[in-house]
Amino acid sequence: MSIVYSVRPCRPEARPAPEEQLAWARADLAASNRPLDADAAALAGCRLIDNMAIAVASLDRSPVAAAPHLDLESFGPRARLDGALADVRSTDRAMRGVTAPSPIYEGDYGILAVLLGGQEAEVTLPGQGEPCRAILDTLTKAHSAGYHGQAIIDLALRLHGQLGDLYQVETITIHTKRMTHVVMGSGSGDPDKWDPRASRETLDYSAPFQFARALVDGDWHHDRSYDPALISDPAFVRLWGKVRTVEDEEWNRRFAAVRPIDKDHGGRAVIRFADGREQAEELAVANSHPRGASPWEFEDYHRKFKTLTEPFLSQEKGERFVVAARDLAKLSTAEVRILGVEADLRPPAEGAKGLLDRSPA
């Protein structure tokens, strides 16, 4: 039976005993000998393949080349690399005896205090003898865009070719949950979400852009969909400017489901034409979602890996990693420690302004 831990921030003088701290419970969980869940192990291998694909592809992307405003979001592509660097530095400091805030969750400088504003939280961990299955409640991304845009893109792809002359479209209103509306839509108050000069990382979090681009192209590609020449086309900019999001209480309710897998992430698009006609279509979850039209399996992750890493990995290196990751549960400790890839980066460009500027392929 699962165990629910109530986690509360505290001052140093009220520090809970070690065995009452969440970090202690997590460490005990990691060290315990538990049965292996086959589905969870298989998905862990797929996610390892997915994360490696994105990490390798991001190695060759300049964080500022496509960002005329040099906004903070332009550093998004290197998030995984920054995380890896932080891991190395943290390990080095730990080896030197430097410790983190303690308790790490409950302390006055811990996660609850700093990241959650002092809010209390509940964390559910597997009970004694139960396998770890939480990864089965997590979701993947089929498209190179923010997660809350995944279903929006698939909805637009479904409508591609069904609306006739897009020049006759007067408005497109996407009814969706608050998260999508505020983070990726009209509720953000961010005009850059409709600006063809915006960085790729801004458009990555623009539901109006994603819907319009997928609707026009009938496809979504990690590079072509962000092609500046296509984005700046006047006909596309005109259509893009007609897309708005609105917060819808029904979609808020559908997103509020307790189990992560039961949450509806999508929305309902209402297209109004110049002659007064309306057409509506909705999609609850992305196609790749476990409840979607085509839930992702190993071959989907494999295809994404090959697509993203082809410029940087030989087929032999890539396949060696994929095979090992697929059999993650069968690997020895020594094999897990050396699991990885060696990317083949292009040499720095002549006159490069930064370490990450590379010569053309």
Coordinates of N, CA, C and O in Angstrom, one line a residue, residues 229-351:
A229 N 11.8 31.9 -42.7 CA 11.2 32.2 -43.9 C 9.7 31.9 -44.0 O 8.9 32.7 -44.5
L230 N 9.3 30.7 -43.4 CA 7.9 30.3 -43.4 C 7.2 31.2 -42.3 O 6.0 31.6 -42.6
I231 N 7.8 31.4 -41.2 CA 7.2 32.1 -40.1 C 6.8 33.6 -40.5 O 5.8 34.1 -40.1
S232 N 7.7 34.2 -41.3 CA 7.5 35.6 -41.7 C 6.7 35.8 -42.9 O 6.4 36.9 -43.4
D233 N 6.2 34.7 -43.5 CA 5.3 34.8 -44.7 C 4.0 35.6 -44.3 O 3.4 35.3 -43.4
P234 N 3.7 36.6 -45.1 CA 2.6 37.5 -44.7 C 1.3 36.8 -44.5 O 0.5 37.1 -43.6
A235 N 1.0 35.8 -45.4 CA -0.2 35.0 -45.3 C -0.3 34.2 -44.0 O -1.4 34.2 -43.3
F236 N 0.9 33.7 -43.6 CA 0.9 32.9 -42.3 C 0.7 33.9 -41.2 O 0.0 33.6 -40.2
V237 N 1.4 35.0 -41.2 CA 1.4 36.0 -40.1 C -0.1 36.5 -39.9 O -0.6 36.6 -38.8
R238 N -0.8 36.6 -41.0 CA -2.2 37.1 -41.0 C -3.0 36.0 -40.2 O -3.8 36.4 -39.4
L239 N -2.9 34.8 -40.6 CA -3.7 33.7 -40.0 C -3.3 33.6 -38.5 O -4.1 33.5 -37.6
W240 N -2.0 33.6 -38.2 CA -1.5 33.4 -36.9 C -2.1 34.5 -36.0 O -2.4 34.2 -34.8
G241 N -2.2 35.7 -36.5 CA -2.7 36.8 -35.7 C -4.2 36.7 -35.3 O -4.7 37.4 -34.4
K242 N -4.9 35.7 -35.9 CA -6.3 35.5 -35.7 C -6.5 34.5 -34.6 O -7.7 34.2 -34.2
V243 N -5.5 33.8 -34.1 CA -5.6 32.8 -33.1 C -5.5 33.3 -31.7 O -4.5 34.0 -31.4
R244 N -6.5 33.0 -30.9 CA -6.5 33.4 -29.5 C -6.8 32.3 -28.6 O -7.5 31.3 -29.1
T245 N -6.4 32.3 -27.4 CA -6.9 31.3 -26.4 C -7.8 32.0 -25.3 O -7.6 33.2 -25.1
V246 N -8.7 31.2 -24.8 CA -9.5 31.7 -23.7 C -9.5 30.6 -22.6 O -9.5 29.4 -22.9
E247 N -9.5 31.0 -21.4 CA -9.6 30.0 -20.3 C -11.0 29.5 -20.2 O -12.0 30.3 -20.2
D248 N -11.2 28.2 -20.1 CA -12.5 27.6 -20.1 C -12.6 26.7 -18.8 O -11.8 25.9 -18.6
E249 N -13.6 27.0 -18.0 CA -13.8 26.3 -16.7 C -14.0 24.8 -16.9 O -13.6 24.0 -16.1
E250 N -14.6 24.4 -18.0 CA -14.8 23.0 -18.3 C -13.4 22.3 -18.5 O -13.2 21.2 -18.0
W251 N -12.5 23.0 -19.2 CA -11.2 22.4 -19.4 C -10.4 22.5 -18.2 O -9.6 21.6 -17.9
N252 N -10.6 23.5 -17.3 CA -10.0 23.5 -16.0 C -10.4 22.3 -15.2 O -9.6 21.6 -14.5
R253 N -11.7 22.0 -15.3 CA -12.2 20.8 -14.5 C -11.6 19.5 -15.0 O -11.2 18.6 -14.3
R254 N -11.5 19.4 -16.3 CA -11.0 18.2 -16.9 C -9.5 18.0 -16.7 O -9.0 16.9 -16.6
F255 N -8.8 19.1 -16.5 CA -7.4 19.0 -16.2 C -7.1 18.8 -14.7 O -6.0 18.4 -14.3
A256 N -8.1 19.0 -13.8 CA -8.0 18.8 -12.4 C -8.1 17.4 -11.9 O -8.2 17.2 -10.7
A257 N -8.2 16.4 -12.8 CA -8.3 15.0 -12.4 C -7.1 14.7 -11.4 O -6.0 15.2 -11.6
V258 N -7.4 13.8 -10.5 CA -6.4 13.5 -9.5 C -5.2 12.7 -10.1 O -4.1 13.1 -9.8
R259 N -5.5 11.7 -10.8 CA -4.4 10.9 -11.4 C -3.9 11.6 -12.6 O -4.6 12.1 -13.5
P260 N -2.5 11.8 -12.7 CA -1.9 12.5 -13.8 C -2.4 12.0 -15.2 O -2.6 12.7 -16.1
I261 N -2.5 10.7 -15.3 CA -2.9 10.1 -16.5 C -4.3 10.4 -17.0 O -4.6 10.3 -18.2
D262 N -5.1 10.8 -16.0 CA -6.5 11.2 -16.4 C -6.7 12.6 -16.7 O -7.8 13.0 -17.1
K263 N -5.7 13.4 -16.6 CA -5.8 14.9 -16.9 C -6.0 15.1 -18.4 O -5.2 14.5 -19.2
D264 N -6.9 16.0 -18.8 CA -7.0 16.4 -20.2 C -6.2 17.6 -20.4 O -6.5 18.7 -19.8
H265 N -5.3 17.6 -21.4 CA -4.4 18.7 -21.6 C -4.8 19.5 -22.8 O -4.1 20.6 -23.0
G266 N -5.8 19.1 -23.5 CA -6.0 19.8 -24.8 C -6.9 21.0 -24.8 O -6.9 21.8 -23.9
G267 N -7.8 21.0 -25.8 CA -8.7 22.2 -25.9 C -9.7 22.0 -27.0 O -9.7 21.0 -27.7
R268 N -10.5 23.0 -27.2 CA -11.5 23.0 -28.2 C -11.3 24.2 -29.1 O -11.3 25.4 -28.6
A269 N -11.1 24.0 -30.4 CA -10.9 25.1 -31.3 C -12.2 25.5 -32.0 O -12.9 24.6 -32.6
V270 N -12.6 26.8 -32.0 CA -13.8 27.2 -32.7 C -13.3 28.2 -33.8 O -12.7 29.2 -33.5
I271 N -13.5 27.8 -35.0 CA -13.1 28.6 -36.2 C -14.3 29.3 -36.7 O -15.3 28.7 -37.1
R272 N -14.2 30.6 -36.8 CA -15.3 31.4 -37.4 C -14.8 32.0 -38.7 O -13.7 32.5 -38.8
F273 N -15.7 31.8 -39.7 CA -15.4 32.3 -41.1 C -16.0 33.6 -41.4 O -16.9 34.1 -40.7
A274 N -15.5 34.3 -42.4 CA -16.0 35.6 -42.8 C -17.5 35.6 -43.1 O -18.2 36.6 -42.9
D275 N -18.0 34.5 -43.6 CA -19.5 34.4 -43.9 C -20.3 34.1 -42.7 O -21.5 33.9 -42.8
G276 N -19.7 34.0 -41.5 CA -20.5 33.8 -40.3 C -20.5 32.3 -39.9 O -21.0 32.0 -38.8
R277 N -20.1 31.4 -40.7 CA -20.1 30.0 -40.4 C -19.1 29.7 -39.2 O -18.1 30.4 -39.1
E278 N -19.3 28.7 -38.5 CA -18.4 28.2 -37.4 C -18.1 26.7 -37.6 O -19.0 26.0 -38.0
Q279 N -16.9 26.3 -37.2 CA -16.6 24.9 -37.2 C -15.8 24.7 -35.9 O -14.9 25.5 -35.6
A280 N -16.1 23.7 -35.2 CA -15.5 23.4 -33.9 C -14.9 22.0 -33.9 O -15.5 21.0 -34.5
E281 N -13.8 21.8 -33.2 CA -13.2 20.5 -33.0 C -12.4 20.5 -31.7 O -11.8 21.5 -31.4
E282 N -12.4 19.4 -31.0 CA -11.7 19.3 -29.8 C -10.8 18.1 -29.7 O -11.1 17.1 -30.4
L283 N -9.8 18.1 -28.8 CA -9.0 17.0 -28.6 C -8.6 17.0 -27.1 O -8.0 18.0 -26.6
A284 N -8.8 15.9 -26.4 CA -8.6 15.9 -25.0 C -7.1 15.8 -24.7 O -6.6 16.5 -23.8
V285 N -6.4 14.9 -25.3 CA -5.0 14.7 -25.1 C -4.2 14.5 -26.4 O -4.8 14.2 -27.4
A286 N -2.9 14.7 -26.3 CA -2.1 14.5 -27.5 C -2.2 13.0 -28.0 O -2.5 12.1 -27.3
N287 N -1.9 12.9 -29.3 CA -2.0 11.5 -29.9 C -1.0 10.6 -29.2 O -1.3 9.4 -29.1
S288 N 0.1 11.1 -28.8 CA 1.2 10.2 -28.2 C 0.9 9.8 -26.7 O 1.5 9.0 -26.1
H289 N -0.1 10.5 -26.1 CA -0.5 10.2 -24.7 C -1.0 8.8 -24.6 O -1.6 8.2 -25.5
P290 N -0.8 8.2 -23.4 CA -1.4 6.8 -23.2 C -2.8 6.6 -23.5 O -3.3 5.6 -23.9
R291 N -3.6 7.7 -23.4 CA -5.0 7.7 -23.8 C -5.3 8.3 -25.2 O -6.4 8.5 -25.6
G292 N -4.2 8.6 -25.9 CA -4.4 9.3 -27.2 C -4.6 8.3 -28.3 O -4.8 7.1 -28.1
A293 N -4.7 8.9 -29.5 CA -5.1 8.1 -30.7 C -4.0 7.1 -31.1 O -4.3 6.0 -31.6
S294 N -2.7 7.4 -30.8 CA -1.6 6.5 -31.1 C -0.5 6.6 -30.0 O 0.5 7.3 -30.2
P295 N -0.8 6.0 -28.9 CA 0.2 6.1 -27.8 C 1.6 5.6 -28.2 O 1.7 4.7 -29.0
W296 N 2.6 6.4 -27.7 CA 3.9 6.1 -28.1 C 4.4 4.8 -27.6 O 4.2 4.4 -26.4
E297 N 5.2 4.0 -28.4 CA 5.8 2.8 -28.0 C 7.3 2.9 -28.4 O 7.8 4.0 -28.9
F298 N 8.0 1.8 -28.2 CA 9.5 1.9 -28.4 C 9.9 2.4 -29.8 O 10.8 3.2 -29.9
E299 N 9.2 2.0 -30.8 CA 9.6 2.4 -32.2 C 9.4 3.9 -32.4 O 10.2 4.5 -33.2
D300 N 8.5 4.5 -31.7 CA 8.3 5.9 -31.8 C 9.5 6.7 -31.2 O 10.0 7.6 -31.8
Y301 N 10.0 6.2 -30.0 CA 11.1 6.8 -29.4 C 12.4 6.6 -30.3 O 13.2 7.4 -30.4
H302 N 12.5 5.4 -30.8 CA 13.6 5.0 -31.7 C 13.7 6.0 -32.9 O 14.7 6.5 -33.3
R303 N 12.5 6.2 -33.5 CA 12.5 7.0 -34.7 C 12.9 8.5 -34.3 O 13.6 9.1 -35.1
K304 N 12.4 9.0 -33.2 CA 12.7 10.3 -32.8 C 14.2 10.4 -32.5 O 14.9 11.4 -32.9
F305 N 14.8 9.4 -31.9 CA 16.2 9.4 -31.6 C 17.0 9.5 -32.9 O 18.0 10.3 -33.0
K306 N 16.7 8.7 -33.9 CA 17.4 8.7 -35.2 C 17.3 10.0 -35.9 O 18.2 10.6 -36.5
T307 N 16.1 10.6 -35.8 CA 15.8 11.9 -36.5 C 16.7 13.0 -35.9 O 17.3 13.8 -36.6
L308 N 16.7 13.0 -34.6 CA 17.4 14.1 -33.9 C 18.9 14.0 -33.9 O 19.7 14.9 -33.8
T309 N 19.4 12.7 -33.8 CA 20.9 12.5 -33.6 C 21.6 12.2 -34.9 O 22.8 12.1 -34.9
E310 N 20.9 12.0 -36.0 CA 21.6 11.6 -37.3 C 22.7 12.5 -37.7 O 23.8 12.0 -38.1
P311 N 22.6 13.9 -37.5 CA 23.8 14.7 -37.9 C 25.0 14.5 -37.0 O 26.1 15.0 -37.3
F312 N 24.8 13.9 -35.8 CA 25.9 14.0 -34.8 C 26.4 12.6 -34.4 O 27.4 12.5 -33.7
L313 N 25.7 11.5 -34.7 CA 26.1 10.2 -34.3 C 26.1 9.3 -35.5 O 25.2 9.3 -36.4
S314 N 27.1 8.4 -35.6 CA 27.1 7.4 -36.6 C 26.0 6.4 -36.3 O 25.5 6.3 -35.1
Q315 N 25.5 5.7 -37.3 CA 24.4 4.7 -37.1 C 24.8 3.7 -36.1 O 24.1 3.2 -35.2
E316 N 26.1 3.3 -36.2 CA 26.6 2.2 -35.3 C 26.6 2.7 -33.8 O 26.1 2.0 -32.9
K317 N 27.0 3.9 -33.6 CA 27.0 4.4 -32.2 C 25.6 4.6 -31.7 O 25.3 4.2 -30.5
G318 N 24.7 5.1 -32.5 CA 23.4 5.3 -32.1 C 22.7 4.0 -31.8 O 22.0 3.9 -30.7
E319 N 22.8 3.0 -32.6 CA 22.1 1.8 -32.4 C 22.6 1.0 -31.2 O 21.9 0.4 -30.5
R320 N 23.9 1.2 -31.0 CA 24.5 0.5 -29.8 C 23.9 1.1 -28.5 O 23.6 0.3 -27.6
F321 N 23.7 2.4 -28.5 CA 23.1 3.0 -27.3 C 21.6 2.6 -27.2 O 21.1 2.3 -26.1
V322 N 20.9 2.6 -28.3 CA 19.5 2.3 -28.2 C 19.2 0.9 -27.8 O 18.3 0.6 -26.9
V323 N 20.0 0.0 -28.2 CA 19.9 -1.4 -27.8 C 20.1 -1.6 -26.3 O 19.4 -2.3 -25.6
A324 N 21.2 -0.9 -25.9 CA 21.5 -1.0 -24.4 C 20.4 -0.4 -23.6 O 20.0 -0.9 -22.5
A325 N 19.9 0.8 -24.0 CA 18.9 1.5 -23.2 C 17.6 0.7 -23.2 O 16.9 0.6 -22.2
R326 N 17.3 0.0 -24.3 CA 16.1 -0.8 -24.4 C 16.1 -2.0 -23.4 O 15.1 -2.3 -22.8
D327 N 17.3 -2.5 -23.2 CA 17.5 -3.6 -22.2 C 18.0 -3.1 -20.9 O 18.8 -3.7 -20.2
L328 N 17.6 -1.9 -20.5 CA 18.2 -1.2 -19.3 C 18.1 -2.1 -18.1 O 19.0 -2.2 -17.3
A329 N 17.0 -2.8 -17.9 CA 16.8 -3.6 -16.7 C 17.7 -4.8 -16.6 O 17.9 -5.3 -15.5
K330 N 18.3 -5.1 -17.8 CA 19.2 -6.3 -17.8 C 20.6 -5.9 -17.6 O 21.5 -6.8 -17.5
L331 N 20.9 -4.6 -17.6 CA 22.3 -4.2 -17.6 C 22.9 -4.4 -16.2 O 22.2 -4.2 -15.2
S332 N 24.2 -4.7 -16.1 CA 24.9 -4.7 -14.9 C 25.2 -3.3 -14.4 O 25.1 -2.3 -15.2
T333 N 25.6 -3.2 -13.2 CA 26.0 -1.9 -12.6 C 27.1 -1.2 -13.5 O 27.1 0.0 -13.8
A334 N 28.1 -2.0 -13.8 CA 29.2 -1.5 -14.6 C 28.7 -1.1 -16.0 O 29.2 0.0 -16.5
E335 N 27.8 -1.8 -16.6 CA 27.3 -1.4 -17.9 C 26.5 -0.1 -17.9 O 26.5 0.7 -18.8
V336 N 25.7 0.1 -16.8 CA 24.9 1.3 -16.6 C 25.9 2.5 -16.5 O 25.6 3.6 -17.0
R337 N 27.0 2.3 -15.8 CA 27.9 3.4 -15.6 C 28.5 4.0 -16.9 O 28.9 5.1 -17.0
I338 N 28.7 3.1 -17.9 CA 29.3 3.6 -19.1 C 28.2 3.8 -20.2 O 28.6 4.0 -21.4
L339 N 27.0 3.7 -19.9 CA 25.9 3.9 -20.8 C 25.9 5.4 -21.3 O 25.7 6.3 -20.5
G340 N 26.1 5.6 -22.6 CA 26.1 6.9 -23.1 C 26.5 6.9 -24.6 O 26.7 5.8 -25.2
V341 N 26.7 8.1 -25.2 CA 27.2 8.2 -26.6 C 28.3 9.2 -26.7 O 28.4 10.1 -25.8
E342 N 29.0 9.1 -27.8 CA 30.1 10.1 -28.1 C 29.7 10.8 -29.3 O 29.7 10.2 -30.4
A343 N 29.3 12.1 -29.2 CA 28.7 12.8 -30.4 C 29.9 13.3 -31.2 O 31.0 13.6 -30.8
D344 N 29.6 13.5 -32.5 CA 30.6 14.0 -33.5 C 30.1 15.4 -33.9 O 29.4 15.6 -34.8
L345 N 30.7 16.4 -33.2 CA 30.3 17.8 -33.4 C 31.1 18.3 -34.6 O 32.3 17.9 -34.8
R346 N 30.5 19.3 -35.3 CA 31.3 20.0 -36.3 C 32.2 20.9 -35.7 O 32.1 21.4 -34.6
P347 N 33.3 21.3 -36.4 CA 34.3 22.2 -35.8 C 33.7 23.6 -35.7 O 32.7 24.0 -36.3
P348 N 34.3 24.4 -34.8 CA 33.8 25.8 -34.6 C 33.9 26.6 -35.9 O 34.7 26.4 -36.8
A349 N 32.9 27.5 -36.1 CA 32.9 28.3 -37.3 C 34.0 29.3 -37.3 O 34.4 29.8 -36.2
E350 N 34.4 29.7 -38.5 CA 35.4 30.8 -38.6 C 34.8 32.1 -38.1 O 33.8 32.5 -38.5
G351 N 35.5 32.8 -37.2 CA 35.0 34.0 -36.7 C 33.9 33.8 -35.7 O 33.1 34.8 -35.5

